[in-house]
Structure formats: C-alpha cells, structure tokens
CSV table of C-alpha atoms in Angstrom, one decimal:
chain,number,residue,atom,x,y,z
A,1,MET,CA,41.6,-12.8,-15.4
A,2,THR,CA,43.9,-12.4,-12.6
A,3,LYS,CA,44.0,-8.5,-12.6
A,4,ASP,CA,41.7,-8.7,-9.4
A,5,ARG,CA,43.3,-8.6,-5.9
A,6,PHE,CA,40.0,-10.6,-4.6
A,7,PHE,CA,36.8,-11.8,-6.0
A,8,THR,CA,33.8,-13.0,-3.8
A,9,VAL,CA,31.9,-16.3,-4.6
A,10,ALA,CA,28.5,-16.6,-3.0
A,11,ILE,CA,25.4,-18.9,-2.6
A,12,VAL,CA,21.7,-18.1,-2.5
A,13,ASP,CA,20.5,-19.6,0.6
A,14,THR,CA,17.1,-20.6,1.3
A,15,ASN,CA,16.3,-17.3,2.9
A,16,GLY,CA,17.6,-15.6,-0.2
A,17,LEU,CA,20.7,-14.2,1.7
A,18,LEU,CA,23.8,-14.4,-0.1
A,19,ARG,CA,26.4,-16.3,1.7
A,20,GLY,CA,30.1,-16.6,0.7
A,21,GLN,CA,33.7,-15.9,0.7
A,22,LYS,CA,36.6,-13.6,-0.8
A,23,PHE,CA,39.5,-15.3,-2.7
A,24,ARG,CA,42.6,-14.4,-4.2
A,25,GLY,CA,42.5,-12.9,-7.7
A,26,ALA,CA,45.3,-15.3,-8.9
A,27,ASP,CA,43.0,-18.2,-7.8
A,28,LEU,CA,40.3,-17.2,-10.2
A,29,PRO,CA,40.9,-19.4,-13.4
A,30,GLY,CA,41.0,-22.6,-10.9
A,31,VAL,CA,38.0,-21.6,-9.3
A,32,LEU,CA,36.0,-21.1,-12.4
A,33,ALA,CA,37.4,-24.4,-13.8
A,34,HIS,CA,36.9,-26.7,-10.7
A,35,GLY,CA,34.6,-24.8,-8.4
A,36,ILE,CA,35.4,-24.4,-4.3
A,37,GLY,CA,34.3,-26.3,-1.5
A,38,MET,CA,31.1,-25.0,1.0
A,39,SER,CA,29.3,-26.9,3.6
A,40,PRO,CA,25.6,-27.5,2.8
A,41,VAL,CA,25.0,-26.3,6.6
A,42,GLN,CA,24.4,-23.2,4.9
A,43,LEU,CA,21.3,-24.1,3.5
A,44,ALA,CA,20.3,-24.9,7.2
A,45,LEU,CA,20.4,-21.6,8.8
A,46,ASP,CA,18.0,-19.1,10.0
A,47,PRO,CA,18.8,-15.6,8.9
A,48,THR,CA,20.2,-15.0,12.5
A,49,ASP,CA,22.1,-18.3,12.0
A,50,ASP,CA,20.4,-20.7,14.1
A,51,ILE,CA,20.8,-24.1,12.8
A,52,MET,CA,17.6,-25.5,11.9
A,53,ALA,CA,17.2,-29.3,11.9
A,54,MET,CA,17.8,-30.5,8.3
A,55,PRO,CA,18.1,-34.5,7.8
A,56,GLY,CA,21.4,-35.7,6.7
A,57,VAL,CA,23.0,-32.1,7.3
A,58,THR,CA,22.6,-31.0,10.9
A,59,ASP,CA,21.2,-34.2,12.5
A,60,ASP,CA,23.2,-36.6,14.5
A,61,SER,CA,24.2,-38.4,11.2
A,62,ALA,CA,25.9,-35.1,9.8
A,63,ASP,CA,29.7,-34.4,9.4
A,64,PHE,CA,29.6,-31.0,8.5
A,65,HIS,CA,31.6,-31.8,5.5
A,66,ASP,CA,31.9,-29.4,2.4
A,67,SER,CA,30.1,-30.3,-0.9
A,68,GLU,CA,31.4,-28.7,-4.2
A,69,LEU,CA,30.2,-25.5,-5.5
A,70,ALA,CA,30.0,-24.7,-9.5
A,71,VAL,CA,31.0,-21.2,-10.2
A,72,ASP,CA,28.7,-19.3,-12.8
A,73,ALA,CA,31.4,-17.5,-15.1
A,74,ALA,CA,28.4,-15.7,-16.8
A,75,SER,CA,27.2,-14.5,-13.4
A,76,LEU,CA,30.1,-12.0,-13.0
A,77,ARG,CA,29.0,-8.5,-11.4
A,78,HIS,CA,30.5,-5.9,-9.1
A,79,ILE,CA,29.7,-5.0,-5.8
A,80,PRO,CA,29.4,-1.3,-5.6
A,81,PHE,CA,30.7,-0.5,-2.4
A,82,GLU,CA,34.1,-2.2,-2.6
A,83,ARG,CA,37.4,-1.0,-4.3
A,84,ASP,CA,37.5,-1.8,-8.0
A,85,GLU,CA,40.1,-4.4,-7.5
A,86,ASP,CA,38.1,-6.3,-4.5
A,87,SER,CA,34.6,-5.7,-6.1
A,88,ALA,CA,34.2,-8.8,-8.6
A,89,LEU,CA,30.9,-11.0,-7.5
A,90,TYR,CA,30.2,-14.4,-9.0
A,91,LEU,CA,27.2,-16.6,-8.3
A,92,ALA,CA,27.2,-20.4,-7.5
A,93,GLU,CA,25.6,-23.3,-6.7
A,94,PHE,CA,25.7,-26.9,-5.0
A,95,THR,CA,26.8,-29.7,-7.5
A,96,GLY,CA,26.2,-33.4,-6.5
A,97,GLU,CA,23.8,-34.3,-4.2
A,98,ALA,CA,23.6,-31.1,-2.2
A,99,ALA,CA,22.1,-29.8,-5.4
A,100,GLY,CA,19.1,-31.0,-4.3
A,101,LEU,CA,18.9,-28.5,-1.5
A,102,CYS,CA,20.0,-25.5,-3.3
A,103,PRO,CA,17.6,-23.1,-4.3
A,104,ARG,CA,19.3,-21.8,-7.5
A,105,SER,CA,20.2,-25.4,-8.7
A,106,LEU,CA,16.4,-26.1,-8.3
A,107,LEU,CA,15.3,-23.5,-10.2
A,108,ARG,CA,17.6,-24.5,-13.2
A,109,ARG,CA,16.1,-28.3,-12.8
A,110,VAL,CA,12.5,-26.7,-13.6
A,111,LEU,CA,13.8,-24.6,-16.3
A,112,ALA,CA,15.6,-27.5,-17.9
A,113,ARG,CA,12.1,-29.1,-17.9
A,114,ALA,CA,10.5,-26.0,-19.5
A,115,LYS,CA,12.9,-26.1,-22.1
A,116,ALA,CA,12.3,-29.7,-22.9
A,117,MET,CA,9.0,-28.8,-23.3
A,118,GLY,CA,9.9,-26.1,-25.8
A,119,LEU,CA,9.3,-23.5,-23.6
A,120,SER,CA,11.4,-20.3,-22.6
A,121,THR,CA,10.3,-17.7,-19.9
A,122,LYS,CA,10.2,-14.2,-19.0
A,123,ALA,CA,9.7,-12.9,-15.4
A,124,GLY,CA,9.8,-10.0,-13.3
A,125,ILE,CA,9.7,-9.3,-9.6
A,126,GLU,CA,8.2,-6.7,-7.1
A,127,LEU,CA,9.9,-6.3,-3.9
A,128,GLU,CA,8.3,-4.4,-1.0
A,129,PHE,CA,10.1,-3.5,1.8
A,130,THR,CA,10.0,-0.7,4.9
A,131,LEU,CA,12.8,1.6,5.5
A,132,PHE,CA,13.7,2.6,8.8
A,133,ASP,CA,15.7,5.7,10.6
A,134,GLU,CA,17.2,2.7,12.9
A,135,THR,CA,20.7,1.1,13.0
A,136,PRO,CA,21.2,-2.2,14.6
A,137,ARG,CA,22.3,-0.5,17.8
A,138,SER,CA,19.0,1.6,18.0
A,139,LEU,CA,17.4,-1.6,17.4
A,140,LYS,CA,18.9,-3.3,20.3
A,141,ALA,CA,18.4,-0.4,22.6
A,142,LYS,CA,14.5,0.0,22.0
A,143,GLY,CA,14.3,-3.7,22.1
A,144,TYR,CA,12.7,-3.8,18.7
A,145,GLU,CA,9.8,-1.7,19.6
A,146,GLU,CA,8.7,2.2,19.1
A,147,LEU,CA,10.5,1.9,15.8
A,148,LEU,CA,10.9,4.9,13.4
A,149,THR,CA,10.1,4.4,9.6
A,150,ALA,CA,11.6,6.9,7.2
A,151,THR,CA,8.4,8.6,6.4
A,152,ALA,CA,5.6,9.0,9.0
A,153,HIS,CA,2.4,8.3,7.3
A,154,PRO,CA,1.0,5.8,4.6
A,155,SER,CA,2.1,7.7,1.2
A,156,HIS,CA,1.0,5.6,-1.7
A,157,ASP,CA,2.7,7.1,-4.9
A,158,LEU,CA,3.0,10.3,-3.2
A,159,ILE,CA,5.7,12.6,-5.1
A,160,ILE,CA,6.3,14.5,-2.0
A,161,TYR,CA,8.3,11.7,-0.1
A,162,GLN,CA,9.8,10.2,-3.3
A,163,ALA,CA,11.2,13.9,-3.9
A,164,ALA,CA,12.1,14.3,-0.1
A,165,GLN,CA,14.0,10.9,-0.5
A,166,SER,CA,15.6,11.6,-3.8
A,167,ALA,CA,18.9,10.7,-2.6
A,168,PHE,CA,17.8,7.3,-1.4
A,169,TYR,CA,16.1,6.5,-4.9
A,170,ALA,CA,19.2,7.7,-6.5
A,171,GLY,CA,21.5,5.5,-4.2
A,172,VAL,CA,19.3,2.4,-5.3
A,173,ALA,CA,19.9,3.4,-8.9
A,174,ASP,CA,23.5,3.8,-8.7
A,175,PHE,CA,24.3,0.6,-7.1
A,176,CYS,CA,22.1,-1.7,-9.2
A,177,GLU,CA,24.1,-0.6,-12.4
A,178,PRO,CA,27.4,-2.5,-11.3
A,179,LEU,CA,25.3,-5.2,-10.1
A,180,LYS,CA,23.7,-5.7,-13.2
A,181,ILE,CA,20.0,-5.2,-11.7
A,182,SER,CA,17.4,-4.6,-14.4
A,183,LEU,CA,15.7,-2.1,-12.0
A,184,GLN,CA,12.3,-1.1,-13.8
A,185,LYS,CA,10.6,1.3,-11.4
A,186,MET,CA,10.3,2.2,-7.9
A,187,HIS,CA,8.0,4.0,-5.8
A,188,GLU,CA,6.4,4.6,-2.5
A,189,GLU,CA,3.8,2.2,-0.9
A,190,ILE,CA,1.1,2.4,1.3
A,191,GLY,CA,2.6,2.7,4.9
A,192,GLY,CA,5.2,4.8,6.5
A,193,GLY,CA,8.8,4.0,4.9
A,194,PHE,CA,6.8,1.5,2.8
A,195,MET,CA,8.6,1.3,-0.7
A,196,GLU,CA,8.4,-1.0,-3.5
A,197,ALA,CA,11.4,-2.0,-6.3
A,198,CYS,CA,10.6,-3.8,-9.3
A,199,ILE,CA,12.7,-6.1,-12.0
A,200,GLY,CA,12.0,-5.8,-15.2
A,201,ALA,CA,11.1,-8.5,-17.6
A,202,ILE,CA,13.7,-11.2,-17.9
A,203,PRO,CA,14.6,-14.7,-18.2
A,204,ALA,CA,13.5,-16.2,-14.8
A,205,LEU,CA,16.7,-17.7,-13.6
A,206,GLU,CA,18.0,-14.0,-14.0
A,207,ALA,CA,15.2,-12.3,-12.7
A,208,ALA,CA,15.4,-14.4,-9.4
A,209,ASP,CA,19.4,-13.8,-9.3
A,210,GLU,CA,18.6,-10.0,-9.7
A,211,ALA,CA,16.0,-10.0,-7.1
A,212,VAL,CA,18.2,-11.7,-4.6
A,213,LEU,CA,20.9,-9.1,-5.2
A,214,LEU,CA,18.5,-6.4,-5.1
A,215,ARG,CA,17.3,-7.6,-1.7
A,216,ASN,CA,20.8,-7.8,-0.2
A,217,PHE,CA,22.2,-5.0,-1.3
A,218,LEU,CA,19.0,-2.5,-0.4
A,219,ARG,CA,20.2,-3.6,3.0
A,220,VAL,CA,23.5,-2.6,2.7
A,221,PHE,CA,22.9,0.3,1.4
A,222,ALA,CA,20.6,1.4,4.0
A,223,MET,CA,23.3,0.2,6.7
A,224,ARG,CA,25.9,2.2,5.1
A,225,GLN,CA,23.7,5.2,5.8
A,226,ASP,CA,22.5,4.4,9.2
A,227,GLN,CA,19.1,3.2,8.4
A,228,THR,CA,17.6,-0.2,8.1
A,229,VAL,CA,15.7,-2.1,4.9
A,230,CYS,CA,13.2,-4.9,6.5
A,231,PHE,CA,11.4,-7.5,4.3
A,232,MET,CA,9.3,-9.1,6.8
A,233,PRO,CA,5.8,-9.5,5.6
A,234,ARG,CA,4.2,-8.2,8.6
A,235,TRP,CA,6.7,-6.1,11.1
A,236,SER,CA,3.9,-4.6,12.5
A,237,GLU,CA,0.0,-5.5,12.9
A,238,ASP,CA,-0.8,-1.8,12.7
A,239,VAL,CA,0.5,-1.7,9.0
A,240,ASP,CA,-0.3,-3.3,5.8
A,241,SER,CA,1.5,-6.8,4.6
A,242,GLN,CA,4.7,-6.9,2.3
A,243,SER,CA,5.0,-9.2,-0.5
A,244,SER,CA,7.1,-10.0,-3.2
A,245,HIS,CA,4.8,-10.7,-6.5
A,246,ILE,CA,6.3,-12.7,-9.2
A,247,HIS,CA,5.0,-11.8,-13.1
A,248,ILE,CA,5.7,-14.7,-15.7
A,249,SER,CA,4.7,-15.3,-19.1
A,250,LEU,CA,6.0,-18.2,-21.4
A,251,LEU,CA,7.4,-18.3,-25.3
A,252,ASP,CA,7.4,-20.9,-27.7
A,253,GLU,CA,10.5,-22.1,-29.6
A,254,ALA,CA,9.7,-19.1,-32.2
A,255,GLY,CA,9.9,-16.8,-29.3
A,256,GLN,CA,6.4,-15.9,-29.7
A,257,SER,CA,3.9,-15.7,-26.3
A,258,LEU,CA,2.4,-18.9,-25.6
A,259,PHE,CA,-0.3,-17.1,-23.5
A,260,TRP,CA,-1.5,-15.0,-26.4
A,261,ASP,CA,-4.6,-15.8,-28.6
A,262,ALA,CA,-6.0,-13.0,-30.7
A,263,ASP,CA,-9.2,-14.5,-30.9
A,264,ALA,CA,-9.8,-16.1,-27.5
A,265,PRO,CA,-11.8,-14.4,-24.9
A,266,ASP,CA,-9.6,-11.8,-23.0
A,267,HIS,CA,-7.1,-13.0,-25.7
A,268,LEU,CA,-6.1,-16.3,-23.2
A,269,SER,CA,-5.0,-19.0,-25.2
A,270,PRO,CA,-5.6,-22.8,-24.1
A,271,ALA,CA,-2.0,-23.0,-22.4
A,272,PHE,CA,-2.4,-20.0,-20.6
A,273,ARG,CA,-5.7,-21.2,-19.0
A,274,TYR,CA,-3.8,-24.6,-18.4
A,275,PHE,CA,-1.2,-22.6,-16.7
A,276,LEU,CA,-3.6,-21.1,-14.5
A,277,GLY,CA,-5.4,-24.2,-13.7
A,278,GLY,CA,-1.9,-25.6,-12.9
A,279,LEU,CA,-1.6,-22.8,-10.4
A,280,GLN,CA,-4.8,-23.5,-8.9
A,281,GLU,CA,-4.8,-27.1,-8.6
A,282,TYR,CA,-0.9,-27.3,-7.4
A,283,LEU,CA,0.1,-24.4,-5.5
A,284,PRO,CA,-2.0,-25.2,-2.3
A,285,GLY,CA,0.6,-28.0,-2.0
A,286,LEU,CA,3.4,-25.4,-2.5
A,287,MET,CA,2.4,-22.4,-0.5
A,288,LEU,CA,5.2,-23.1,2.2
A,289,LEU,CA,7.6,-21.8,-0.2
A,290,PHE,CA,5.6,-18.5,-0.7
A,291,ALA,CA,5.2,-18.0,3.0
A,292,PRO,CA,8.3,-19.5,4.7
A,293,THR,CA,8.4,-18.4,8.1
A,294,VAL,CA,6.5,-17.7,11.1
A,295,ASN,CA,6.1,-14.1,10.4
A,296,SER,CA,5.1,-14.9,6.8
A,297,TRP,CA,1.7,-16.3,8.1
A,298,ARG,CA,0.7,-13.0,9.9
A,299,ARG,CA,0.2,-11.3,6.3
A,300,PHE,CA,-2.6,-13.2,5.5
A,301,ALA,CA,-5.0,-11.9,8.6
A,302,GLU,CA,-8.0,-10.4,7.6
A,303,GLY,CA,-7.7,-6.8,6.5
A,304,THR,CA,-4.4,-7.0,4.9
A,305,PHE,CA,-4.0,-6.8,1.1
A,306,ALA,CA,-3.2,-10.5,0.7
A,307,PRO,CA,-5.4,-13.1,-1.2
A,308,PRO,CA,-7.4,-15.4,1.0
A,309,ALA,CA,-7.8,-18.1,-1.6
A,310,PHE,CA,-5.9,-19.4,-5.0
A,311,SER,CA,-8.2,-17.5,-7.1
A,312,TRP,CA,-7.5,-15.6,-10.4
A,313,GLY,CA,-9.1,-12.9,-12.7
A,314,ILE,CA,-8.5,-10.7,-15.0
A,315,GLU,CA,-6.8,-7.2,-13.9
A,316,ASN,CA,-8.0,-8.2,-10.3
A,317,ARG,CA,-5.6,-7.3,-7.4
A,318,THR,CA,-8.0,-9.3,-4.9
A,319,THR,CA,-7.3,-12.5,-6.3
A,320,ALA,CA,-4.1,-14.8,-6.2
A,321,PHE,CA,-3.2,-14.8,-9.6
A,322,ARG,CA,-3.9,-11.4,-11.8
A,323,VAL,CA,-3.8,-11.5,-15.4
A,324,VAL,CA,-2.6,-8.6,-16.7
A,325,GLY,CA,-1.5,-6.9,-20.2
A,326,ALA,CA,-3.4,-6.4,-23.1
A,327,ARG,CA,-0.8,-7.0,-26.1
A,328,PRO,CA,1.3,-10.3,-26.8
A,329,SER,CA,4.5,-8.9,-25.5
A,330,THR,CA,2.9,-7.9,-21.8
A,331,LEU,CA,0.4,-10.6,-21.4
A,332,ARG,CA,1.0,-12.3,-18.0
A,333,VAL,CA,0.2,-13.8,-14.9
A,334,GLU,CA,1.2,-12.0,-11.4
A,335,ASN,CA,1.5,-14.6,-8.8
A,336,ARG,CA,0.6,-12.0,-5.5
A,337,LEU,CA,1.1,-15.0,-3.1
A,338,PRO,CA,4.8,-14.7,-2.2
A,339,CYS,CA,5.7,-13.0,0.9
A,340,ALA,CA,8.7,-10.4,1.0
A,341,ASP,CA,10.9,-12.8,2.6
A,342,ALA,CA,10.1,-15.8,0.2
A,343,ASN,CA,13.3,-16.9,-1.7
A,344,PRO,CA,12.9,-15.5,-5.2
A,345,HIS,CA,14.8,-18.8,-6.8
A,346,LEU,CA,12.3,-21.2,-4.9
A,347,ALA,CA,9.0,-18.9,-5.6
A,348,MET,CA,10.0,-18.9,-9.1
A,349,ALA,CA,10.5,-22.6,-9.3
A,350,ALA,CA,7.2,-23.4,-7.4
A,351,THR,CA,5.2,-21.1,-9.9
A,352,LEU,CA,6.4,-22.5,-12.8
A,353,ALA,CA,6.3,-26.1,-12.0
A,354,ALA,CA,2.7,-25.7,-11.2
A,355,GLY,CA,1.9,-23.8,-14.4
A,356,LEU,CA,3.8,-26.3,-16.6
A,357,ALA,CA,2.4,-29.1,-14.6
A,358,GLY,CA,-1.1,-27.5,-15.4
A,359,ILE,CA,-0.1,-27.2,-19.3
A,360,ALA,CA,1.2,-30.6,-19.5
A,361,GLY,CA,-2.1,-32.2,-17.9
A,362,LYS,CA,-4.7,-29.5,-19.4
A,363,VAL,CA,-5.9,-28.7,-16.2
A,364,GLU,CA,-8.9,-26.0,-16.9
A,365,PRO,CA,-9.1,-23.2,-14.2
A,366,THR,CA,-11.9,-22.4,-12.2
A,367,ALA,CA,-14.2,-19.3,-13.3
A,368,PRO,CA,-12.5,-15.9,-12.8
A,369,THR,CA,-13.4,-14.3,-9.7
A,370,MET,CA,-15.3,-10.9,-10.4
A,371,GLY,CA,-15.3,-8.2,-8.2
A,372,ASN,CA,-13.7,-7.6,-4.5
A,373,GLY,CA,-12.2,-11.1,-3.6
A,374,TYR,CA,-11.8,-10.8,0.2
A,375,VAL,CA,-15.7,-10.2,0.5
A,376,PRO,CA,-16.4,-13.9,2.0
A,377,GLY,CA,-17.9,-16.4,-0.6
A,378,VAL,CA,-16.6,-14.1,-3.7
A,379,ALA,CA,-13.2,-15.5,-4.4
A,380,LYS,CA,-13.3,-18.9,-6.5
A,381,GLY,CA,-10.6,-21.1,-5.7
A,382,GLN,CA,-9.2,-23.2,-2.7
A,383,ALA,CA,-8.7,-21.7,0.6
A,384,LEU,CA,-5.3,-20.9,1.9
A,385,PRO,CA,-3.9,-23.4,4.2
A,386,ASP,CA,-4.8,-22.4,7.8
A,387,GLY,CA,-1.3,-21.6,8.9
A,388,MET,CA,2.1,-22.8,8.6
A,389,ALA,CA,1.7,-26.2,10.1
A,390,ALA,CA,-0.8,-27.1,7.5
A,391,ALA,CA,1.5,-25.6,5.0
A,392,ILE,CA,4.3,-28.0,5.8
A,393,ASP,CA,2.1,-30.8,6.0
A,394,ALA,CA,0.6,-30.1,2.3
A,395,LEU,CA,4.4,-29.8,1.0
A,396,GLU,CA,5.3,-33.0,2.6
A,397,GLY,CA,2.1,-34.7,0.9
A,398,SER,CA,2.5,-33.1,-2.5
A,399,ALA,CA,3.3,-35.4,-5.3
A,400,LEU,CA,4.3,-32.2,-7.5
A,401,ALA,CA,6.8,-31.2,-5.2
A,402,SER,CA,8.5,-34.5,-5.0
A,403,ASP,CA,8.4,-34.5,-8.7
A,404,TRP,CA,9.6,-31.3,-10.0
A,405,LEU,CA,11.7,-30.4,-6.8
A,406,GLY,CA,12.7,-33.6,-5.4
A,407,GLU,CA,12.0,-35.7,-2.6
A,408,ARG,CA,15.4,-34.7,-0.5
A,409,PHE,CA,14.3,-31.2,-1.0
A,410,VAL,CA,10.9,-31.3,0.3
A,411,ARG,CA,12.0,-33.8,3.3
A,412,ALA,CA,14.7,-31.5,4.6
A,413,TYR,CA,13.0,-28.2,4.0
A,414,CYS,CA,9.7,-29.3,5.6
A,415,ALA,CA,12.1,-30.2,8.8
A,416,THR,CA,13.8,-26.9,8.7
A,417,ARG,CA,10.6,-25.1,8.7
A,418,ARG,CA,9.1,-27.3,11.5
A,419,ASP,CA,12.0,-26.7,13.6
A,420,GLN,CA,11.4,-22.6,13.3
A,421,LEU,CA,7.8,-23.1,13.7
A,422,ALA,CA,8.5,-25.4,17.1
A,423,LYS,CA,10.9,-22.7,18.5
A,424,LEU,CA,9.0,-19.7,17.9
A,425,ALA,CA,5.4,-21.3,19.3
A,426,GLY,CA,4.3,-19.3,21.9
A,427,LYS,CA,6.6,-16.3,20.9
A,428,SER,CA,5.3,-12.7,20.0
A,429,LEU,CA,6.0,-10.5,17.2
A,430,ILE,CA,8.6,-8.7,19.3
A,431,ASP,CA,10.5,-12.1,19.2
A,432,GLU,CA,9.9,-12.2,15.5
A,433,ARG,CA,11.4,-9.2,15.1
A,434,ARG,CA,14.6,-10.0,17.0
A,435,ARG,CA,15.0,-13.0,14.4
A,436,PHE,CA,14.1,-11.5,11.4
A,437,PHE,CA,14.1,-7.8,11.3
A,438,GLU,CA,17.3,-6.9,9.9
A,439,LEU,CA,18.0,-10.1,7.6
A,440,GLY,CA,14.6,-12.0,7.4
C-alpha cells in the first residue's frame, strides 16, 4: 500500500468541483484507517473561491476549524496525467456534523433510506458542455467576449465534426480508463463546440462520482491542449442551454425492475407511477439543487430546449420527466431538469428522495403530457419557480428537503445561494462568465 510516492484525497464540493490535497504515500494506511482533516469552508466556496455566507461555517460564529474526512478505500482510481507513483486518487466525505453539508454524504443518506425500503438503483448521467479554442489568458485578454468555439456551426450528431475532432474524442476515452469512468457514448450537440458525454447505467453513488470525475477531468484535458470546457447552463443568449440529465430506475430485492409491469399501460408499474407522482409533487421544492447558480436560470428562457413545467410523458423530450425504454432492463425515467452546473450528488439525491417519497405515499402523477410541452397550455404539471429567489424560498419551505436532506443542509445551502444572488444582482452575462466560465 505504501508503494505510491504520493496519493491525492479529494472531496466533492457543492459546485461539483474536486478539492483536496496530495499526501505522502507512506501515510496511506493511517489515512485510510483514521481519515484526515479539512475545513467545511470548502463547501461554502463559489467556483472562483468567493466565500459565500454559510451559517456556522463562514459567519461571525465560525472558527474555520477542520472536520474529519472519511476516505473511501473502494473509490481508488488513478489520475491519468500524473506519473504512476503520484497518480492514486481517493474520494472522501465529511463525517460528524459536517456530513450534513457534504454532497456525497447526503446522497449516501438517501441511498440508505432506499435500501431500507428494499430498493437499489441504476442511474446514468448525460453531461453537456461547450469546447472553446480559448485559454485562461485569451479569455482574460478578450474580457470574456467574442469567444471562439471549437466548431463554428450547430452540428447535432454531425460525423464531419466528430471525425475532425477525433483526437479530442480519443483523448477523453483514454483518460476515462484509469479514472474508472463508465463512458457510454459521446456526440456533437446543437451548437458550435457543443458536445455531450454520457455515463452508463450503474449504481447511483458510482454514477454521481463518475460524473464529477468526468466534469473535472474534461476541464483538465482541455486545459492541457490550450482549450477550455465550459459547463455554464447559458454561456451566451445566442446559443441553446446546457443540461445534465439523470436517468434512474429502481430494482427490488431480487434485482428485478420495480418500474416494469408487463400487463400495465406502457408497462408502467404502480411503483413507477408513484415515483413519477413524487417527482411532480416534491421537486418544485427542490428545484434549486438542479439550477444552483444565477446563470442556471437563464437556461429556462423561452425558446431554449428546457422544460417549462414539472410534466412527464412517454418518450417526450419536451417534458421534465421523460419515460424511456421498452424492456424491463431499460425502462427508466429521465430527469431533464438539472442544469449543466448542477452538483451530480445533490441532483441525484433530490431526484431519488422525491421519487421514493412518492412511492411511500402512493402519489399519483398527472396525466402524461402529449405533444409539444413547450406550447403554452400543453404541459401537464406545476410551472417552474419564477427565478432563483423563488427557488430559494421553495427549498427553505420544503418539508421533504428537511426530512431527506436535513434542516442543517437546507439552511446552509439556501444561505450560500442567497449570497450569490445578492452579489450578482444587476450584473451582466459577461460578469457571470467571469465567475463561472472556466470552473462553473
């Protein structure tokens, strides 16, 4: 175990960024056995390290102490751009009181409740991003304006651009291997430089971990070749929005699909209907976890490919919750609400909590939306909150969030988002780019 010269321990912060440190290889047995210390202030940072207001962590009562991290030995993978003896990477999470603020710990809490219900998960995550022929220096020199995308035109699934950028695609596939990322597919999306990479169907915690790793190391890979990857939901009002859709299905104790009923309409079991009902009933109060920044709310402008309501439908991409799959092994729901900058662990936890609460309470969904849900009056379901401030208020008032995620988390998270909203009030999209473009 001590053959490594160095190893890295990292947490997932509230923005979905990895934060951690390198340690001497000889210290690995002790770190795995006893953990290490890190300040929970890491969970109060914006992408560019602006310290946001978080009660008990960054306010006048804070002493900026360390809390203990538990290092997950099973999470070992290797950073592809490091020398072999320095490449080991372990994921960790806060314990004790700070666990109530930690995204990875919160998802574990939700999954423990699923297990107590006799259920396990399969999940996949789609990540949308834009690749730019820009470096940090060129971005600063241009003032984040007149930016050059890696391809010039909208190019959905165009093999011309995919083949022209074959080195990028191959490089992504290469770095996913040592990071143990279950890369299922990649393709060109509907905008210049716009791409998508997808995590395959695996247990929910692993899917969230791999999505974080993919997001972070896509950035690293681009930086190493003098490019920039951007996950802003709406980096320009002249382009379409960027999201991170989550696909989820549930298995019973025998490992069979809980969602499938061969004799039911569209093969939707009662449990699947209740799961959909829970998404519709409870996610209006959790929307802030899917749209966590000021820029996120630009995604839902009219004319973008983003759902306007908490609606569902069979194979309907104009709804928030799209039912997909024609076999027991593939039937699932796609949550199309999360923005590209949503934390995968928090978005996964929110989706599962709402759906599982729907099953527990036997919440029936609305009728499915038929046709184009973007047309006024067509979507069946509650409208989205009217902006970030309304979403903060909704999360603070959500009994489900307090129950499943904890009052401490709700209070702290809402405080950080309210702080961000105030600091960016009256600012332009260019100001948002300066804050979120390279790391958001």
